[in-house]
Amino acid sequence: MTVGIASVEIATGVIAGRIAAGARAIRWLDDRDPRGAAVLGAIYGATGRAHIVGITGPPGAGKSTLSDMLVAELRRRNRRIGVIAIDPSSPFTGGAILGDRVRMARHTLDPHVFIRSIGTRGAAGGLSRSTHDAALVFDAMGYDIVLIETVGVGQDEIDVVNLAHTTIIVGVPGLGDEVQAVKAGLMEAGEIFVLNKADRDGYEAAHRQFGLMLHLRANARPDDSWAPPLLRAVASRDEGADVIADALEAHLAHLKAGDGFARRSGRRACAQMVNLVHARAAAALLRLPEATRLLDAVSACEIDPYSAAERLLAGSRNDSEGAA
Ligand SMILES: Nc1nc2c(ncn2[C@@H]2O[C@H](COP(=O)(O)OP(=O)(O)O)[C@@H](O)[C@H]2O)c(=O)[nH]1
Ligand SMILES: [Mg+2]
């Protein structure tokens, strides 16, 4: 009962745009507290307006520096911005996080900028789920833009591409084969390409390589109605934010001119439901007494895991047919 009342109170606060309520909702969701799901259900009708922007690229490319200058530029354009920084819990990357906080410090006193870190915590699919949930909370709070900055390693990049309406891919000169450094899948997925550290040697060569890749991509996809721009930035000197902000606005207008915006939001919601069903269904199956018996048999090598999985699934199918 109190759970319900607390959730309603927090949901009301989220929709009113209150920071404390938003922070509480995100924490509940991150902790898998059932009150989090109750809040999401209550605020869902207030979502669907925010422009969700992913920013990804290799570690050290300048994503945090770039996000910081982009937030400043978007504030000049009077947008309210939520930033989700995907925080690896690993001590090896802990230093970078401190750096991110310092870089974002100039926005901490701005009530129209809300910055949250999301822990990666390891679990497969967990990151995309928490990030998605947090983006919904920001959306319901009334932020115009939700900027999601990835760590730039592994699956989190792909997850962010799947979450966002617009993905910014950040590349830098001087990584040897620059384009190799940006994974092929991301080269396919990005809508805005930014070559940062344009003050560095090798910028021209990197620009040619990225340009060639984009040319090949355009040839391979003649039906694409959006031509991804290749933009120049020196984030450490606040150069390039205006053209990136222009490109974001142009891509949003492009999505809204057709059904692209709604389609991407819908795709994200479907992926989230599939995620939840996967997680819940597997957990429910593995709680069955039959699962414990089969796991024991598998660990004793009395039955192979494939047959055991098949038997568990077949058993649950029979049960649900019997119940129907
Ligand atoms: N020379 C140069 N350094 C930059 C530029 N942008 C960022 N940096 C530096 O690159 C380092 C990594 O930046 P950071 O934003 O933490 O990268 P992230 O790991 O992609 O978030 C920092 O020392 C920045 O000051 C740039 O345009 N030019
Ligand atoms: Mg960073």
Short mmCIF file of C-alpha atoms and ligand atoms in Angstrom, two decimals:
data_model
loop_
_atom_site.label_atom_id
_atom_site.label_comp_id
_atom_site.label_asym_id
_atom_site.label_seq_id
_atom_site.Cartn_x
_atom_site.Cartn_y
_atom_site.Cartn_z
CA MET A 1 0.00 0.00 0.00
CA THR A 2 2.72 2.47 0.99
CA VAL A 3 4.63 1.24 -2.06
CA GLY A 4 1.76 2.41 -4.25
CA ILE A 5 1.43 5.79 -2.56
CA ALA A 6 5.18 6.43 -2.72
CA SER A 7 5.22 5.55 -6.42
CA VAL A 8 2.31 7.87 -7.21
CA GLU A 9 4.00 10.70 -5.34
CA ILE A 10 7.27 10.19 -7.20
CA ALA A 11 5.50 9.84 -10.55
CA THR A 12 3.70 13.14 -9.95
CA GLY A 13 7.03 14.76 -9.07
CA VAL A 14 8.66 13.38 -12.23
CA ILE A 15 5.91 14.76 -14.44
CA ALA A 16 6.23 18.12 -12.66
CA GLY A 17 9.93 18.02 -13.57
CA ARG A 18 11.23 17.84 -10.02
CA ILE A 19 14.88 16.79 -9.87
CA ALA A 20 14.62 14.92 -6.55
CA ALA A 21 11.71 12.83 -7.84
CA GLY A 22 13.54 12.07 -11.09
CA ALA A 23 16.66 11.03 -9.24
CA ARG A 24 14.63 8.77 -6.94
CA ALA A 25 12.80 7.13 -9.85
CA ILE A 26 16.07 6.46 -11.67
CA ARG A 27 17.61 4.97 -8.54
CA TRP A 28 14.62 2.66 -8.01
CA LEU A 29 14.79 1.55 -11.62
CA ASP A 30 18.52 0.98 -11.42
CA ASP A 31 18.06 -1.06 -8.23
CA ARG A 32 15.18 -3.05 -9.80
CA ASP A 33 13.00 -1.84 -6.95
CA PRO A 34 9.35 -2.68 -7.85
CA ARG A 35 8.42 0.93 -7.12
CA GLY A 36 10.48 1.87 -10.20
CA ALA A 37 8.27 -0.16 -12.51
CA ALA A 38 5.17 1.36 -10.87
CA VAL A 39 6.54 4.87 -11.54
CA LEU A 40 7.30 3.99 -15.18
CA GLY A 41 3.75 2.76 -15.68
CA ALA A 42 2.39 6.01 -14.23
CA ILE A 43 4.62 8.39 -16.22
CA TYR A 44 4.54 6.54 -19.54
CA GLY A 45 1.74 8.69 -20.93
CA ALA A 46 3.91 11.78 -20.41
CA THR A 47 6.78 10.39 -22.51
CA GLY A 48 7.42 10.40 -26.24
CA ARG A 49 8.48 14.00 -26.77
CA ALA A 50 12.21 14.04 -26.00
CA HIS A 51 14.83 13.80 -28.74
CA ILE A 52 17.08 10.96 -27.62
CA VAL A 53 20.63 11.40 -28.84
CA GLY A 54 23.42 8.85 -28.45
CA ILE A 55 27.05 9.88 -28.56
CA THR A 56 29.62 7.18 -29.08
CA GLY A 57 33.16 6.55 -30.31
CA PRO A 58 36.42 5.14 -28.98
CA PRO A 59 37.57 5.94 -25.42
CA GLY A 60 39.54 9.18 -25.35
CA ALA A 61 37.96 10.52 -28.55
CA GLY A 62 36.61 13.47 -26.60
CA LYS A 63 32.98 12.37 -26.14
CA SER A 64 32.68 13.91 -22.66
CA THR A 65 34.38 17.15 -23.71
CA LEU A 66 32.13 17.27 -26.75
CA SER A 67 28.97 16.54 -24.74
CA ASP A 68 29.89 19.33 -22.40
CA MET A 69 30.27 21.90 -25.17
CA LEU A 70 27.15 20.62 -26.90
CA VAL A 71 25.13 21.03 -23.69
CA ALA A 72 26.38 24.63 -23.47
CA GLU A 73 25.36 25.29 -27.09
CA LEU A 74 21.92 23.68 -26.66
CA ARG A 75 21.35 25.77 -23.53
CA ARG A 76 22.11 28.87 -25.61
CA ARG A 77 19.29 27.62 -27.84
CA ASN A 78 17.06 27.40 -24.79
CA ARG A 79 16.75 23.62 -24.75
CA ARG A 80 16.45 21.69 -21.50
CA ILE A 81 18.87 18.79 -21.48
CA GLY A 82 19.24 15.53 -19.64
CA VAL A 83 22.60 13.78 -19.83
CA ILE A 84 23.04 10.08 -19.12
CA ALA A 85 26.68 9.13 -18.67
CA ILE A 86 27.23 5.42 -18.74
CA ASP A 87 29.52 4.83 -15.83
CA PRO A 88 31.61 1.69 -15.88
CA SER A 89 31.88 0.28 -12.37
CA SER A 90 35.31 -1.10 -13.21
CA PRO A 91 38.14 0.44 -11.16
CA PHE A 92 40.24 0.46 -14.34
CA THR A 93 38.09 3.12 -15.91
CA GLY A 94 37.14 4.90 -12.71
CA GLY A 95 39.52 7.76 -13.44
CA ALA A 96 37.73 8.66 -16.63
CA ILE A 97 34.48 9.08 -14.73
CA LEU A 98 35.96 11.59 -12.37
CA GLY A 99 37.16 13.44 -15.45
CA ASP A 100 33.62 13.42 -16.87
CA ARG A 101 32.22 14.93 -13.70
CA VAL A 102 34.82 17.66 -13.72
CA ARG A 103 34.15 18.43 -17.38
CA MET A 104 30.41 18.62 -16.74
CA ALA A 105 30.87 20.74 -13.61
CA ARG A 106 30.04 24.01 -15.34
CA HIS A 107 26.45 22.79 -15.81
CA THR A 108 25.77 21.54 -12.29
CA LEU A 109 24.22 24.82 -11.18
CA ASP A 110 21.95 25.04 -14.22
CA PRO A 111 18.44 23.83 -13.25
CA HIS A 112 17.73 23.01 -16.91
CA VAL A 113 20.55 20.48 -17.14
CA PHE A 114 20.17 17.17 -15.33
CA ILE A 115 23.15 14.79 -15.38
CA ARG A 116 22.98 11.19 -14.16
CA SER A 117 25.43 8.32 -14.29
CA ILE A 118 24.21 4.81 -14.91
CA GLY A 119 26.26 1.92 -13.58
CA THR A 120 27.07 -0.87 -16.02
CA ARG A 121 27.00 -3.60 -13.36
CA GLY A 122 27.80 -6.30 -15.85
CA ALA A 123 24.49 -8.08 -16.42
CA ALA A 124 23.79 -8.70 -20.10
CA GLY A 125 21.04 -6.43 -21.35
CA GLY A 126 21.03 -4.64 -17.99
CA LEU A 127 22.77 -1.58 -19.28
CA SER A 128 20.43 -0.95 -22.16
CA ARG A 129 17.47 -1.51 -19.88
CA SER A 130 18.58 0.96 -17.20
CA THR A 131 19.55 3.50 -19.84
CA HIS A 132 16.21 3.14 -21.55
CA ASP A 133 14.36 3.52 -18.24
CA ALA A 134 16.36 6.61 -17.30
CA ALA A 135 15.70 8.13 -20.73
CA LEU A 136 11.95 7.66 -20.17
CA VAL A 137 12.17 9.43 -16.80
CA PHE A 138 14.06 12.37 -18.36
CA ASP A 139 11.51 12.46 -21.15
CA ALA A 140 8.57 12.60 -18.72
CA MET A 141 10.37 15.32 -16.75
CA GLY A 142 10.15 17.50 -19.82
CA TYR A 143 13.73 17.59 -21.06
CA ASP A 144 13.80 18.42 -24.76
CA ILE A 145 16.95 16.45 -25.42
CA VAL A 146 18.36 13.39 -23.68
CA LEU A 147 22.03 12.95 -24.44
CA ILE A 148 23.43 9.47 -23.76
CA GLU A 149 27.21 9.24 -23.66
CA THR A 150 28.67 5.75 -23.90
CA VAL A 151 31.99 4.49 -22.65
CA GLY A 152 32.90 3.53 -26.18
CA VAL A 153 33.62 -0.14 -25.63
CA GLY A 154 31.71 -3.24 -26.53
CA GLN A 155 28.02 -3.79 -26.51
CA ASP A 156 27.07 -0.50 -24.91
CA GLU A 157 27.69 1.31 -28.18
CA ILE A 158 25.28 -0.91 -30.07
CA ASP A 159 22.72 -0.64 -27.26
CA VAL A 160 22.85 3.13 -27.43
CA VAL A 161 22.39 3.15 -31.20
CA ASN A 162 19.25 1.08 -30.68
CA LEU A 163 17.97 3.50 -28.06
CA ALA A 164 18.55 6.79 -29.80
CA HIS A 165 16.63 8.76 -32.39
CA THR A 166 19.96 10.20 -33.53
CA THR A 167 23.43 8.75 -33.04
CA ILE A 168 26.56 10.92 -33.16
CA ILE A 169 29.73 8.99 -33.96
CA VAL A 170 32.92 10.66 -32.78
CA GLY A 171 36.17 9.86 -34.53
CA VAL A 172 39.66 11.30 -34.12
CA PRO A 173 42.76 11.53 -36.29
CA GLY A 174 45.90 9.69 -35.45
CA LEU A 175 44.60 6.27 -34.46
CA GLY A 176 46.43 4.68 -37.37
CA ASP A 177 43.68 3.39 -39.56
CA GLU A 178 41.09 5.85 -38.32
CA VAL A 179 38.08 4.21 -39.82
CA GLN A 180 39.04 0.84 -38.39
CA ALA A 181 38.85 2.45 -34.99
CA VAL A 182 35.19 3.14 -35.57
CA LYS A 183 33.56 -0.24 -35.78
CA ALA A 184 31.97 -1.16 -39.06
CA GLY A 185 28.54 -1.59 -37.48
CA LEU A 186 28.66 1.91 -36.06
CA MET A 187 29.78 3.38 -39.37
CA GLU A 188 26.56 1.88 -40.73
CA ALA A 189 24.41 3.19 -37.93
CA GLY A 190 25.50 6.77 -37.28
CA GLU A 191 23.51 9.77 -38.47
CA ILE A 192 26.02 12.48 -37.60
CA PHE A 193 29.79 12.01 -37.83
CA VAL A 194 32.11 14.30 -35.92
CA LEU A 195 35.85 14.32 -36.41
CA ASN A 196 37.10 15.73 -33.14
CA LYS A 197 40.65 16.84 -32.31
CA ALA A 198 40.84 18.60 -35.65
CA ASP A 199 43.79 20.50 -34.14
CA ARG A 200 45.82 17.29 -34.34
CA ASP A 201 48.12 16.08 -37.11
CA GLY A 202 46.44 13.75 -39.53
CA TYR A 203 43.09 15.53 -39.57
CA GLU A 204 43.05 15.88 -43.38
CA ALA A 205 43.84 12.20 -43.90
CA ALA A 206 41.20 11.13 -41.38
CA HIS A 207 38.67 13.41 -43.02
CA ARG A 208 39.37 11.82 -46.42
CA GLN A 209 38.97 8.31 -44.97
CA PHE A 210 35.70 9.07 -43.22
CA GLY A 211 34.48 10.87 -46.32
CA LEU A 212 35.25 7.82 -48.44
CA MET A 213 33.46 5.49 -46.02
CA LEU A 214 30.38 7.70 -46.05
CA HIS A 215 30.50 7.83 -49.84
CA LEU A 216 30.60 4.02 -50.01
CA ARG A 217 27.77 3.82 -47.51
CA ALA A 218 25.65 6.20 -49.55
CA ASN A 219 26.27 4.13 -52.70
CA ALA A 220 25.29 0.96 -50.90
CA ARG A 221 22.07 2.54 -49.64
CA PRO A 222 20.59 4.52 -52.51
CA ASP A 223 17.21 4.76 -50.76
CA ASP A 224 18.57 6.62 -47.74
CA SER A 225 16.86 9.98 -47.47
CA TRP A 226 19.32 11.25 -44.86
CA ALA A 227 22.90 12.00 -45.87
CA PRO A 228 25.03 11.90 -42.69
CA PRO A 229 27.14 15.04 -42.37
CA LEU A 230 30.85 14.82 -41.51
CA LEU A 231 31.62 17.66 -39.10
CA ARG A 232 34.80 19.11 -37.67
CA ALA A 233 35.34 19.83 -33.98
CA VAL A 234 37.97 20.84 -31.48
CA ALA A 235 35.98 20.12 -28.34
CA SER A 236 38.78 21.18 -25.99
CA ARG A 237 38.57 24.68 -27.53
CA ASP A 238 34.75 24.77 -27.76
CA GLU A 239 34.88 24.67 -31.58
CA GLY A 240 32.19 22.98 -33.62
CA ALA A 241 29.24 22.86 -31.22
CA ASP A 242 27.09 25.12 -33.39
CA VAL A 243 27.30 22.93 -36.49
CA ILE A 244 26.67 19.78 -34.43
CA ALA A 245 23.61 21.38 -32.82
CA ASP A 246 22.41 22.44 -36.31
CA ALA A 247 22.85 18.86 -37.55
CA LEU A 248 20.89 17.52 -34.57
CA GLU A 249 18.03 19.88 -35.33
CA ALA A 250 18.14 18.97 -39.01
CA HIS A 251 18.02 15.24 -38.27
CA LEU A 252 15.13 15.70 -35.84
CA ALA A 253 13.23 17.69 -38.47
CA HIS A 254 14.00 14.95 -41.00
CA LEU A 255 12.63 12.24 -38.67
CA LYS A 256 9.52 14.27 -37.92
CA ALA A 257 8.88 15.07 -41.57
CA GLY A 258 8.11 11.37 -42.03
CA ASP A 259 7.21 8.68 -39.54
CA GLY A 260 10.86 8.18 -38.51
CA PHE A 261 10.52 9.66 -35.04
CA ALA A 262 7.51 7.56 -34.01
CA ARG A 263 8.93 4.47 -35.68
CA ARG A 264 12.19 4.67 -33.73
CA SER A 265 10.37 5.27 -30.46
CA GLY A 266 8.15 2.29 -31.18
CA ARG A 267 11.08 0.07 -32.05
CA ARG A 268 12.72 1.01 -28.76
CA ALA A 269 9.58 0.20 -26.76
CA CYS A 270 9.27 -3.19 -28.49
CA ALA A 271 12.91 -4.02 -27.78
CA GLN A 272 12.29 -3.14 -24.15
CA MET A 273 9.30 -5.45 -23.92
CA VAL A 274 11.27 -8.28 -25.52
CA ASN A 275 14.09 -7.65 -23.00
CA LEU A 276 11.69 -7.79 -20.08
CA VAL A 277 9.96 -10.94 -21.31
CA HIS A 278 13.30 -12.67 -21.87
CA ALA A 279 14.48 -11.82 -18.38
CA ARG A 280 11.22 -12.65 -16.60
CA ALA A 281 10.41 -15.80 -18.54
CA ALA A 282 13.88 -17.24 -18.03
CA ALA A 283 13.80 -16.42 -14.33
CA ALA A 284 10.34 -18.00 -13.91
CA LEU A 285 11.36 -21.18 -15.73
CA LEU A 286 14.53 -21.53 -13.71
CA ARG A 287 12.57 -21.25 -10.46
CA LEU A 288 10.57 -24.42 -11.27
CA PRO A 289 11.47 -27.51 -9.20
CA GLU A 290 11.94 -29.35 -12.49
CA ALA A 291 14.68 -26.84 -13.39
CA THR A 292 16.61 -27.67 -10.22
CA ARG A 293 16.35 -31.40 -10.98
CA LEU A 294 17.50 -30.88 -14.56
CA LEU A 295 20.39 -28.61 -13.53
CA ASP A 296 21.57 -31.25 -11.07
CA ALA A 297 21.40 -33.86 -13.82
CA VAL A 298 23.32 -31.58 -16.21
CA SER A 299 26.05 -30.85 -13.68
CA ALA A 300 26.37 -34.60 -12.99
CA CYS A 301 26.67 -35.14 -16.77
CA GLU A 302 23.63 -37.42 -16.72
CA ILE A 303 21.95 -35.42 -19.44
CA ASP A 304 23.30 -32.95 -22.00
CA PRO A 305 22.33 -29.27 -21.57
CA TYR A 306 20.50 -29.11 -24.91
CA SER A 307 18.13 -31.97 -24.07
CA ALA A 308 17.69 -30.64 -20.54
CA ALA A 309 16.74 -27.16 -21.83
CA GLU A 310 14.35 -28.73 -24.33
CA ARG A 311 12.73 -30.84 -21.61
CA LEU A 312 12.29 -27.83 -19.31
CA LEU A 313 10.69 -25.80 -22.10
CA ALA A 314 8.48 -28.69 -23.20
CA GLY A 315 7.32 -29.17 -19.59
CA SER A 316 6.31 -25.52 -19.28
CA ARG A 317 4.45 -25.67 -22.60
CA ASN A 318 2.47 -28.69 -21.42
CA ASP A 319 1.67 -26.87 -18.18
CA SER A 320 0.33 -23.80 -19.93
CA GLU A 321 -1.73 -25.93 -22.33
CA GLY A 322 -3.10 -27.86 -19.39
CA ALA A 323 -4.08 -24.60 -17.70
CA ALA A 324 -5.81 -23.22 -20.82
N1 LIG B 1 43.89 18.17 -28.71
C1 LIG B 1 42.63 17.95 -28.39
N2 LIG B 1 42.32 17.30 -27.25
C2 LIG B 1 41.01 17.09 -26.95
C3 LIG B 1 39.96 17.53 -27.80
N3 LIG B 1 38.80 17.15 -27.25
C4 LIG B 1 39.08 16.49 -26.12
N4 LIG B 1 40.42 16.46 -25.93
C5 LIG B 1 41.13 15.82 -24.81
O1 LIG B 1 41.08 14.41 -24.97
C6 LIG B 1 41.06 13.76 -23.70
C7 LIG B 1 39.90 12.77 -23.64
O2 LIG B 1 38.68 13.48 -23.67
P1 LIG B 1 37.31 12.88 -23.10
O3 LIG B 1 36.27 13.90 -23.36
O4 LIG B 1 37.47 12.41 -21.70
O5 LIG B 1 37.11 11.61 -24.05
P2 LIG B 1 36.04 10.42 -23.94
O6 LIG B 1 36.73 9.26 -23.32
O7 LIG B 1 35.69 10.12 -25.36
O8 LIG B 1 34.88 10.92 -23.15
C8 LIG B 1 40.98 14.87 -22.66
O9 LIG B 1 42.25 15.10 -22.16
C9 LIG B 1 40.49 16.06 -23.47
O10 LIG B 1 40.90 17.28 -22.92
C10 LIG B 1 40.32 18.24 -29.00
O11 LIG B 1 39.48 18.64 -29.79
N5 LIG B 1 41.65 18.41 -29.23
MG MG B 2 33.91 10.13 -21.45
#
